[in-house]
Each structure stands twice: as structure tokens, then as C-alpha cells.
């Protein structure tokens, strides 16, 4: 199983390509033959980037939701509808579709954030603006039941 961790400062070139950090490339190649899927995040101004095999698990779950449920239909429409296939080239680069770059306001400086089974791709500006609020929220809120047993 793949596990992506860490924060990586990366650049997006004028053509909309980014280079996946070297430490992840071999694992991505082995897991999904250089195939990645990017889609929008519904809660933050970033993109979610999965290996193809990981995305297919999520895709099946989304497709199994009842079409008569308006919220399920909305999630299907947004997540599946924005899902874009990307192939990592021999230099570890992927081309981000312009619609996804626009959604996350990605220009040159970006953050690739490992999240276990996926990456989050943030513009440097959005990350810098959101990070202090995330830290404040994490430190000031009461811990949810699902986090209560987590010991760090």
C-alpha cells in the first residue's frame, strides 16, 4: 500500500506541469503504472491527487451511492465530474488540466501535501492563508469522538 507523507514545495511551469518529488515516483509507477487522478476538494481550495488504483476504490464508492439522494448526486457530479486522468512522464511530470488549476488557483508556487493515500495540491498562497486558521482550529476546538482515542 502506498503512503504519502510530508509537505513538499513545488513549482508549476507555464504549461501547467508539476514534477512529482522523486521519493514518490517509483511507488506511483509500481502502484498504477504512472497514472494519477486529480479532482477538486469540496471543503478546501485545493486539489486531491490519487494514484489510479486508490481513485478506483473511491470511484466505486461514489458510484454506489443512491442517485435519488440529492446530496449524493451532488458529490458524484462534482468529484467524478472533475476527476481528470494524468500520466506521469519519464521526468516525473504531470500536466494539470486548466480547469483544475483554475479551481485551486494554481500558478507557479505550490504545496504538495502527503495525506496517506493521496496528495493535496495547494497554491502556496492558499496554503499560507489557510494554515494559521487550521492550526488555530485544531488547537482551540474540543476534540471529536473520532479523535479522542488518538495518542500522539
Short mmCIF file of N, CA, C and O in Angstrom, two decimals, residues 16-126:
data_model
loop_
_atom_site.label_atom_id
_atom_site.label_comp_id
_atom_site.label_asym_id
_atom_site.label_seq_id
_atom_site.Cartn_x
_atom_site.Cartn_y
_atom_site.Cartn_z
N UNK A 16 1.58 24.32 -17.14
CA UNK A 16 0.69 23.69 -16.15
C UNK A 16 1.19 22.34 -15.67
O UNK A 16 0.42 21.55 -15.14
N UNK A 17 2.49 22.08 -15.83
CA UNK A 17 3.06 20.80 -15.38
C UNK A 17 3.72 20.98 -14.03
O UNK A 17 4.28 22.02 -13.73
N UNK A 18 3.65 19.91 -13.24
CA UNK A 18 4.40 19.87 -11.99
C UNK A 18 5.19 18.58 -11.95
O UNK A 18 4.78 17.58 -12.53
N UNK A 19 6.33 18.63 -11.31
CA UNK A 19 7.17 17.44 -11.15
C UNK A 19 6.86 16.81 -9.80
O UNK A 19 6.97 17.46 -8.75
N UNK A 20 6.46 15.55 -9.84
CA UNK A 20 6.24 14.80 -8.61
C UNK A 20 7.61 14.58 -7.96
O UNK A 20 8.57 14.20 -8.63
N UNK A 21 7.74 14.85 -6.65
CA UNK A 21 9.04 14.63 -6.00
C UNK A 21 9.55 13.20 -6.22
O UNK A 21 8.77 12.24 -6.22
N UNK A 22 10.85 13.08 -6.40
CA UNK A 22 11.47 11.79 -6.73
C UNK A 22 11.13 10.68 -5.75
O UNK A 22 10.97 9.53 -6.15
N UNK A 23 11.01 11.01 -4.48
CA UNK A 23 10.79 9.96 -3.49
C UNK A 23 9.46 9.23 -3.65
O UNK A 23 9.27 8.16 -3.09
N UNK A 24 8.54 9.79 -4.44
CA UNK A 24 7.23 9.15 -4.65
C UNK A 24 7.12 8.45 -6.00
O UNK A 24 6.21 7.65 -6.20
N UNK A 25 7.97 8.78 -6.92
CA UNK A 25 7.79 8.34 -8.31
C UNK A 25 7.77 6.83 -8.49
O UNK A 25 6.92 6.30 -9.20
N UNK A 26 8.70 6.13 -7.89
CA UNK A 26 8.76 4.68 -8.06
C UNK A 26 7.51 4.00 -7.51
O UNK A 26 6.95 3.11 -8.15
N UNK A 27 7.06 4.45 -6.35
CA UNK A 27 5.84 3.87 -5.76
C UNK A 27 4.63 4.11 -6.65
O UNK A 27 3.80 3.22 -6.83
N UNK A 28 4.52 5.31 -7.21
CA UNK A 28 3.40 5.63 -8.10
C UNK A 28 3.48 4.76 -9.35
O UNK A 28 2.47 4.21 -9.80
N UNK A 29 4.68 4.61 -9.88
CA UNK A 29 4.87 3.79 -11.08
C UNK A 29 4.46 2.35 -10.83
O UNK A 29 3.75 1.74 -11.64
N UNK A 30 4.88 1.80 -9.71
CA UNK A 30 4.56 0.41 -9.38
C UNK A 30 3.08 0.21 -9.08
O UNK A 30 2.49 -0.79 -9.48
N UNK A 31 2.48 1.16 -8.40
CA UNK A 31 1.09 1.01 -7.97
C UNK A 31 0.10 1.22 -9.11
O UNK A 31 -0.92 0.54 -9.18
N UNK A 32 0.40 2.15 -10.00
CA UNK A 32 -0.62 2.49 -11.00
C UNK A 32 -0.04 2.83 -12.38
O UNK A 32 -0.66 3.57 -13.13
N UNK A 33 1.13 2.29 -12.66
CA UNK A 33 1.76 2.49 -13.97
C UNK A 33 1.78 3.95 -14.40
O UNK A 33 1.40 4.30 -15.51
N UNK A 34 2.16 4.83 -13.48
CA UNK A 34 2.31 6.26 -13.70
C UNK A 34 1.00 7.02 -13.91
O UNK A 34 1.01 8.17 -14.33
N UNK A 35 -0.11 6.38 -13.59
CA UNK A 35 -1.42 7.02 -13.77
C UNK A 35 -1.88 7.65 -12.47
O UNK A 35 -1.95 6.99 -11.43
N UNK A 36 -2.23 8.94 -12.54
CA UNK A 36 -2.76 9.68 -11.40
C UNK A 36 -4.11 10.28 -11.78
O UNK A 36 -4.38 10.53 -12.96
N UNK A 37 -4.92 10.52 -10.77
CA UNK A 37 -6.22 11.16 -10.95
C UNK A 37 -6.27 12.37 -10.02
O UNK A 37 -5.94 12.26 -8.84
N UNK A 38 -6.68 13.51 -10.56
CA UNK A 38 -6.87 14.71 -9.75
C UNK A 38 -8.32 15.13 -9.82
O UNK A 38 -8.96 15.01 -10.86
N UNK A 39 -8.83 15.60 -8.69
CA UNK A 39 -10.19 16.14 -8.63
C UNK A 39 -10.20 17.28 -7.63
O UNK A 39 -9.21 17.52 -6.93
N UNK A 40 -11.33 17.96 -7.56
CA UNK A 40 -11.42 19.09 -6.64
C UNK A 40 -11.68 18.60 -5.22
O UNK A 40 -12.20 17.52 -5.01
N UNK A 41 -11.30 19.42 -4.26
CA UNK A 41 -11.65 19.18 -2.86
C UNK A 41 -12.89 20.02 -2.59
O UNK A 41 -12.94 21.19 -2.96
N UNK A 42 -13.88 19.43 -1.97
CA UNK A 42 -15.14 20.14 -1.73
C UNK A 42 -15.11 21.03 -0.49
O UNK A 42 -16.02 21.80 -0.26
N UNK A 43 -14.05 20.93 0.32
CA UNK A 43 -14.01 21.65 1.58
C UNK A 43 -12.87 22.66 1.69
O UNK A 43 -12.86 23.48 2.60
N UNK A 44 -11.90 22.57 0.80
CA UNK A 44 -10.74 23.46 0.84
C UNK A 44 -10.36 23.86 -0.58
O UNK A 44 -10.65 23.13 -1.53
N UNK A 45 -9.66 24.98 -0.74
CA UNK A 45 -9.28 25.44 -2.08
C UNK A 45 -8.05 24.71 -2.61
O UNK A 45 -6.99 25.30 -2.83
N UNK A 46 -8.19 23.40 -2.77
CA UNK A 46 -7.07 22.60 -3.24
C UNK A 46 -7.58 21.47 -4.12
O UNK A 46 -8.79 21.31 -4.29
N UNK A 47 -6.65 20.70 -4.67
CA UNK A 47 -6.98 19.52 -5.46
C UNK A 47 -6.60 18.28 -4.67
O UNK A 47 -5.68 18.32 -3.84
N UNK A 48 -7.27 17.19 -4.95
CA UNK A 48 -6.93 15.89 -4.39
C UNK A 48 -6.31 15.08 -5.52
O UNK A 48 -6.88 15.00 -6.61
N UNK A 49 -5.15 14.47 -5.26
CA UNK A 49 -4.43 13.71 -6.28
C UNK A 49 -4.22 12.29 -5.77
O UNK A 49 -3.61 12.09 -4.72
N UNK A 50 -4.75 11.33 -6.52
CA UNK A 50 -4.70 9.91 -6.16
C UNK A 50 -3.96 9.11 -7.22
O UNK A 50 -3.97 9.48 -8.40
N UNK A 51 -3.38 8.00 -6.83
CA UNK A 51 -2.95 7.03 -7.82
C UNK A 51 -4.23 6.41 -8.40
O UNK A 51 -5.28 6.41 -7.75
N UNK A 52 -4.14 5.88 -9.59
CA UNK A 52 -5.32 5.33 -10.24
C UNK A 52 -5.97 4.23 -9.40
O UNK A 52 -7.19 4.20 -9.25
N UNK A 53 -5.16 3.34 -8.83
CA UNK A 53 -5.74 2.25 -8.04
C UNK A 53 -6.49 2.76 -6.81
O UNK A 53 -7.56 2.26 -6.47
N UNK A 54 -5.99 3.79 -6.15
CA UNK A 54 -6.68 4.37 -5.00
C UNK A 54 -7.97 5.08 -5.44
O UNK A 54 -8.99 4.99 -4.78
N UNK A 55 -7.88 5.79 -6.55
CA UNK A 55 -9.06 6.51 -7.05
C UNK A 55 -10.19 5.54 -7.41
O UNK A 55 -11.35 5.82 -7.14
N UNK A 56 -9.84 4.42 -7.99
CA UNK A 56 -10.87 3.46 -8.39
C UNK A 56 -11.68 2.96 -7.20
O UNK A 56 -12.88 2.70 -7.33
N UNK A 57 -11.07 2.84 -6.03
CA UNK A 57 -11.79 2.46 -4.81
C UNK A 57 -12.82 3.54 -4.47
O UNK A 57 -13.99 3.25 -4.19
N UNK A 58 -12.39 4.78 -4.49
CA UNK A 58 -13.27 5.91 -4.17
C UNK A 58 -14.37 6.04 -5.22
O UNK A 58 -15.55 6.26 -4.90
N UNK A 59 -13.99 5.88 -6.47
CA UNK A 59 -14.94 5.98 -7.57
C UNK A 59 -16.07 4.95 -7.42
O UNK A 59 -17.25 5.27 -7.60
N UNK A 60 -15.72 3.72 -7.08
CA UNK A 60 -16.74 2.69 -6.87
C UNK A 60 -17.68 3.07 -5.72
O UNK A 60 -18.90 2.87 -5.81
N UNK A 61 -17.12 3.61 -4.64
CA UNK A 61 -17.96 4.04 -3.51
C UNK A 61 -18.91 5.16 -3.94
O UNK A 61 -20.09 5.15 -3.59
N UNK A 62 -18.39 6.13 -4.68
CA UNK A 62 -19.23 7.23 -5.13
C UNK A 62 -20.33 6.74 -6.07
O UNK A 62 -21.48 7.18 -5.98
N UNK A 63 -19.98 5.84 -6.96
CA UNK A 63 -20.95 5.33 -7.93
C UNK A 63 -22.00 4.44 -7.28
O UNK A 63 -23.10 4.29 -7.82
N UNK A 64 -21.70 3.89 -6.11
CA UNK A 64 -22.68 3.03 -5.43
C UNK A 64 -23.69 3.84 -4.61
O UNK A 64 -24.66 3.28 -4.12
N UNK A 65 -23.46 5.14 -4.47
CA UNK A 65 -24.41 5.97 -3.73
C UNK A 65 -25.72 6.07 -4.51
O UNK A 65 -25.72 6.05 -5.74
N UNK A 66 -26.83 6.20 -3.80
CA UNK A 66 -28.13 6.27 -4.49
C UNK A 66 -28.29 7.57 -5.28
O UNK A 66 -28.14 8.66 -4.74
N UNK A 67 -28.63 7.42 -6.55
CA UNK A 67 -28.81 8.58 -7.43
C UNK A 67 -30.00 9.45 -7.03
O UNK A 67 -30.10 10.59 -7.44
N UNK A 68 -30.92 8.90 -6.25
CA UNK A 68 -32.09 9.67 -5.85
C UNK A 68 -31.81 10.59 -4.66
O UNK A 68 -32.62 11.46 -4.36
N UNK A 69 -30.69 10.41 -4.00
CA UNK A 69 -30.29 11.28 -2.90
C UNK A 69 -29.62 12.53 -3.50
O UNK A 69 -28.55 12.42 -4.10
N UNK A 70 -30.22 13.72 -3.35
CA UNK A 70 -29.66 14.92 -3.97
C UNK A 70 -28.23 15.24 -3.54
O UNK A 70 -27.42 15.68 -4.35
N UNK A 71 -27.89 15.00 -2.27
CA UNK A 71 -26.53 15.28 -1.81
C UNK A 71 -25.54 14.28 -2.40
O UNK A 71 -24.45 14.66 -2.81
N UNK A 72 -25.93 13.02 -2.48
CA UNK A 72 -25.07 12.01 -3.10
C UNK A 72 -24.85 12.37 -4.57
O UNK A 72 -23.73 12.28 -5.08
N UNK A 73 -25.90 12.78 -5.24
CA UNK A 73 -25.82 13.16 -6.66
C UNK A 73 -24.88 14.35 -6.84
O UNK A 73 -24.10 14.40 -7.78
N UNK A 74 -24.94 15.30 -5.92
CA UNK A 74 -24.06 16.47 -5.97
C UNK A 74 -22.60 16.05 -5.83
O UNK A 74 -21.74 16.49 -6.58
N UNK A 75 -22.31 15.18 -4.86
CA UNK A 75 -20.95 14.70 -4.67
C UNK A 75 -20.45 13.93 -5.89
O UNK A 75 -19.31 14.10 -6.33
N UNK A 76 -21.31 13.10 -6.45
CA UNK A 76 -20.94 12.37 -7.67
C UNK A 76 -20.62 13.36 -8.80
O UNK A 76 -19.61 13.24 -9.48
N UNK A 77 -21.51 14.31 -8.97
CA UNK A 77 -21.36 15.28 -10.05
C UNK A 77 -20.04 16.05 -9.91
O UNK A 77 -19.30 16.22 -10.88
N UNK A 78 -19.76 16.51 -8.71
CA UNK A 78 -18.57 17.33 -8.52
C UNK A 78 -17.27 16.52 -8.50
O UNK A 78 -16.30 16.88 -9.17
N UNK A 79 -17.23 15.44 -7.73
CA UNK A 79 -15.99 14.67 -7.61
C UNK A 79 -15.69 13.85 -8.85
O UNK A 79 -14.56 13.85 -9.36
N UNK A 80 -16.68 13.12 -9.34
CA UNK A 80 -16.46 12.31 -10.55
C UNK A 80 -16.34 13.20 -11.78
O UNK A 80 -15.54 12.94 -12.68
N UNK A 81 -17.17 14.24 -11.82
CA UNK A 81 -17.16 15.13 -12.97
C UNK A 81 -15.86 15.88 -13.15
O UNK A 81 -15.45 16.16 -14.28
N UNK A 82 -15.20 16.21 -12.07
CA UNK A 82 -13.92 16.92 -12.15
C UNK A 82 -12.72 15.99 -12.19
O UNK A 82 -11.59 16.45 -12.37
N UNK A 83 -12.93 14.70 -11.98
CA UNK A 83 -11.80 13.76 -11.97
C UNK A 83 -11.11 13.75 -13.33
O UNK A 83 -11.76 13.55 -14.36
N UNK A 84 -9.83 13.97 -13.31
CA UNK A 84 -9.04 14.06 -14.55
C UNK A 84 -7.85 13.12 -14.48
O UNK A 84 -7.11 13.12 -13.48
N UNK A 85 -7.68 12.36 -15.54
CA UNK A 85 -6.54 11.44 -15.61
C UNK A 85 -5.28 12.19 -16.00
O UNK A 85 -5.32 13.08 -16.85
N UNK A 86 -4.20 11.83 -15.36
CA UNK A 86 -2.90 12.43 -15.66
C UNK A 86 -1.87 11.31 -15.69
O UNK A 86 -1.92 10.40 -14.87
N UNK A 87 -0.95 11.40 -16.62
CA UNK A 87 0.11 10.39 -16.70
C UNK A 87 1.45 11.04 -16.37
O UNK A 87 1.80 12.08 -16.93
N UNK A 88 2.16 10.41 -15.45
CA UNK A 88 3.48 10.90 -15.08
C UNK A 88 4.46 10.49 -16.17
O UNK A 88 4.56 9.32 -16.52
N UNK A 89 5.18 11.48 -16.73
CA UNK A 89 6.13 11.18 -17.81
C UNK A 89 7.46 10.67 -17.24
O UNK A 89 7.62 10.53 -16.03
N UNK A 90 8.42 10.42 -18.11
CA UNK A 90 9.70 9.85 -17.69
C UNK A 90 10.50 10.77 -16.77
O UNK A 90 11.41 10.32 -16.08
N UNK A 91 10.16 12.06 -16.76
CA UNK A 91 10.83 13.00 -15.87
C UNK A 91 10.01 13.28 -14.61
O UNK A 91 10.34 14.16 -13.83
N UNK A 92 8.94 12.50 -14.41
CA UNK A 92 8.13 12.64 -13.20
C UNK A 92 7.14 13.78 -13.25
O UNK A 92 6.58 14.16 -12.22
N UNK A 93 6.88 14.33 -14.44
CA UNK A 93 5.97 15.46 -14.56
C UNK A 93 4.56 15.00 -14.93
O UNK A 93 4.40 14.02 -15.65
N UNK A 94 3.59 15.75 -14.45
CA UNK A 94 2.20 15.55 -14.85
C UNK A 94 1.64 16.90 -15.29
O UNK A 94 2.02 17.95 -14.76
N UNK A 95 0.73 16.85 -16.24
CA UNK A 95 0.07 18.05 -16.73
C UNK A 95 -1.27 18.18 -16.03
O UNK A 95 -2.13 17.30 -16.14
N UNK A 96 -1.45 19.28 -15.31
CA UNK A 96 -2.71 19.54 -14.62
C UNK A 96 -3.68 20.22 -15.58
O UNK A 96 -3.33 21.23 -16.19
N UNK A 97 -4.88 19.70 -15.72
CA UNK A 97 -5.86 20.35 -16.60
C UNK A 97 -6.12 21.78 -16.15
O UNK A 97 -6.16 22.08 -14.94
N UNK A 98 -6.33 22.67 -17.09
CA UNK A 98 -6.50 24.09 -16.77
C UNK A 98 -7.70 24.34 -15.86
O UNK A 98 -7.64 25.20 -14.98
N UNK A 99 -8.80 23.62 -16.04
CA UNK A 99 -9.98 23.81 -15.18
C UNK A 99 -9.65 23.52 -13.72
O UNK A 99 -10.08 24.25 -12.82
N UNK A 100 -8.85 22.48 -13.48
CA UNK A 100 -8.46 22.17 -12.11
C UNK A 100 -7.49 23.20 -11.56
O UNK A 100 -7.58 23.59 -10.39
N UNK A 101 -6.56 23.66 -12.41
CA UNK A 101 -5.63 24.71 -11.97
C UNK A 101 -6.40 25.97 -11.58
O UNK A 101 -6.10 26.60 -10.57
N UNK A 102 -7.41 26.30 -12.36
CA UNK A 102 -8.22 27.49 -12.06
C UNK A 102 -8.97 27.31 -10.75
O UNK A 102 -9.02 28.23 -9.94
N UNK A 103 -9.55 26.13 -10.54
CA UNK A 103 -10.30 25.88 -9.31
C UNK A 103 -9.44 26.11 -8.07
O UNK A 103 -9.88 26.73 -7.10
N UNK A 104 -8.23 25.60 -8.08
CA UNK A 104 -7.33 25.71 -6.92
C UNK A 104 -6.43 26.94 -6.99
O UNK A 104 -5.56 27.11 -6.15
N UNK A 105 -6.64 27.77 -8.01
CA UNK A 105 -5.84 28.99 -8.21
C UNK A 105 -4.34 28.69 -8.23
O UNK A 105 -3.55 29.37 -7.58
N UNK A 106 -4.00 27.63 -8.94
CA UNK A 106 -2.59 27.22 -9.02
C UNK A 106 -1.88 28.00 -10.11
O UNK A 106 -2.34 28.04 -11.25
N UNK A 107 -0.79 28.61 -9.74
CA UNK A 107 0.02 29.33 -10.71
C UNK A 107 1.44 28.75 -10.68
O UNK A 107 1.66 27.71 -11.24
N UNK A 108 2.37 29.39 -10.00
CA UNK A 108 3.73 28.88 -10.00
C UNK A 108 4.07 28.11 -8.72
O UNK A 108 4.32 26.92 -8.76
N UNK A 109 4.09 28.79 -7.59
CA UNK A 109 4.46 28.16 -6.33
C UNK A 109 3.29 27.36 -5.76
O UNK A 109 2.16 27.86 -5.70
N UNK A 110 3.58 26.12 -5.37
CA UNK A 110 2.52 25.24 -4.86
C UNK A 110 3.05 24.37 -3.74
O UNK A 110 4.26 24.24 -3.54
N UNK A 111 2.11 23.76 -3.03
CA UNK A 111 2.42 22.83 -1.94
C UNK A 111 1.77 21.49 -2.28
O UNK A 111 0.58 21.43 -2.58
N UNK A 112 2.56 20.43 -2.24
CA UNK A 112 2.07 19.07 -2.41
C UNK A 112 2.14 18.41 -1.04
O UNK A 112 3.23 18.20 -0.50
N UNK A 113 0.99 18.13 -0.47
CA UNK A 113 0.89 17.69 0.92
C UNK A 113 0.48 16.23 0.97
O UNK A 113 -0.62 15.88 0.54
N UNK A 114 1.36 15.37 1.48
CA UNK A 114 1.04 13.95 1.61
C UNK A 114 -0.05 13.72 2.63
O UNK A 114 0.02 14.26 3.73
N UNK A 115 -1.05 12.92 2.26
CA UNK A 115 -2.18 12.64 3.14
C UNK A 115 -2.48 11.15 3.20
O UNK A 115 -3.62 10.72 3.20
N UNK A 116 -1.43 10.36 3.23
CA UNK A 116 -1.60 8.91 3.30
C UNK A 116 -1.86 8.32 1.93
O UNK A 116 -0.93 8.08 1.18
N UNK A 117 -3.14 8.14 1.58
CA UNK A 117 -3.48 7.51 0.30
C UNK A 117 -3.59 8.50 -0.85
O UNK A 117 -3.92 8.11 -1.97
N UNK A 118 -3.34 9.77 -0.58
CA UNK A 118 -3.47 10.80 -1.61
C UNK A 118 -2.58 11.99 -1.27
O UNK A 118 -2.00 12.06 -0.20
N UNK A 119 -2.52 12.92 -2.23
CA UNK A 119 -1.90 14.22 -2.01
C UNK A 119 -2.97 15.28 -2.04
O UNK A 119 -3.98 15.13 -2.73
N UNK A 120 -2.75 16.36 -1.32
CA UNK A 120 -3.49 17.59 -1.55
C UNK A 120 -2.53 18.52 -2.27
O UNK A 120 -1.35 18.60 -1.91
N UNK A 121 -3.04 19.21 -3.27
CA UNK A 121 -2.23 20.16 -4.03
C UNK A 121 -2.82 21.55 -3.83
O UNK A 121 -3.97 21.81 -4.23
N UNK A 122 -2.07 22.40 -3.16
CA UNK A 122 -2.50 23.75 -2.81
C UNK A 122 -1.64 24.78 -3.54
O UNK A 122 -0.45 24.55 -3.74
N UNK A 123 -2.22 25.92 -3.84
CA UNK A 123 -1.37 27.05 -4.24
C UNK A 123 -0.63 27.48 -2.98
O UNK A 123 -1.16 27.34 -1.86
N UNK A 124 0.57 27.97 -3.14
CA UNK A 124 1.34 28.43 -1.97
C UNK A 124 0.56 29.51 -1.23
O UNK A 124 0.49 29.50 0.00
N UNK A 125 -0.08 30.39 -1.98
CA UNK A 125 -0.84 31.49 -1.39
C UNK A 125 -2.01 30.97 -0.54
O UNK A 125 -2.21 31.41 0.59
N UNK A 126 -2.78 30.03 -1.08
CA UNK A 126 -3.92 29.48 -0.33
C UNK A 126 -3.45 28.71 0.90
O UNK A 126 -4.06 28.80 1.97
#
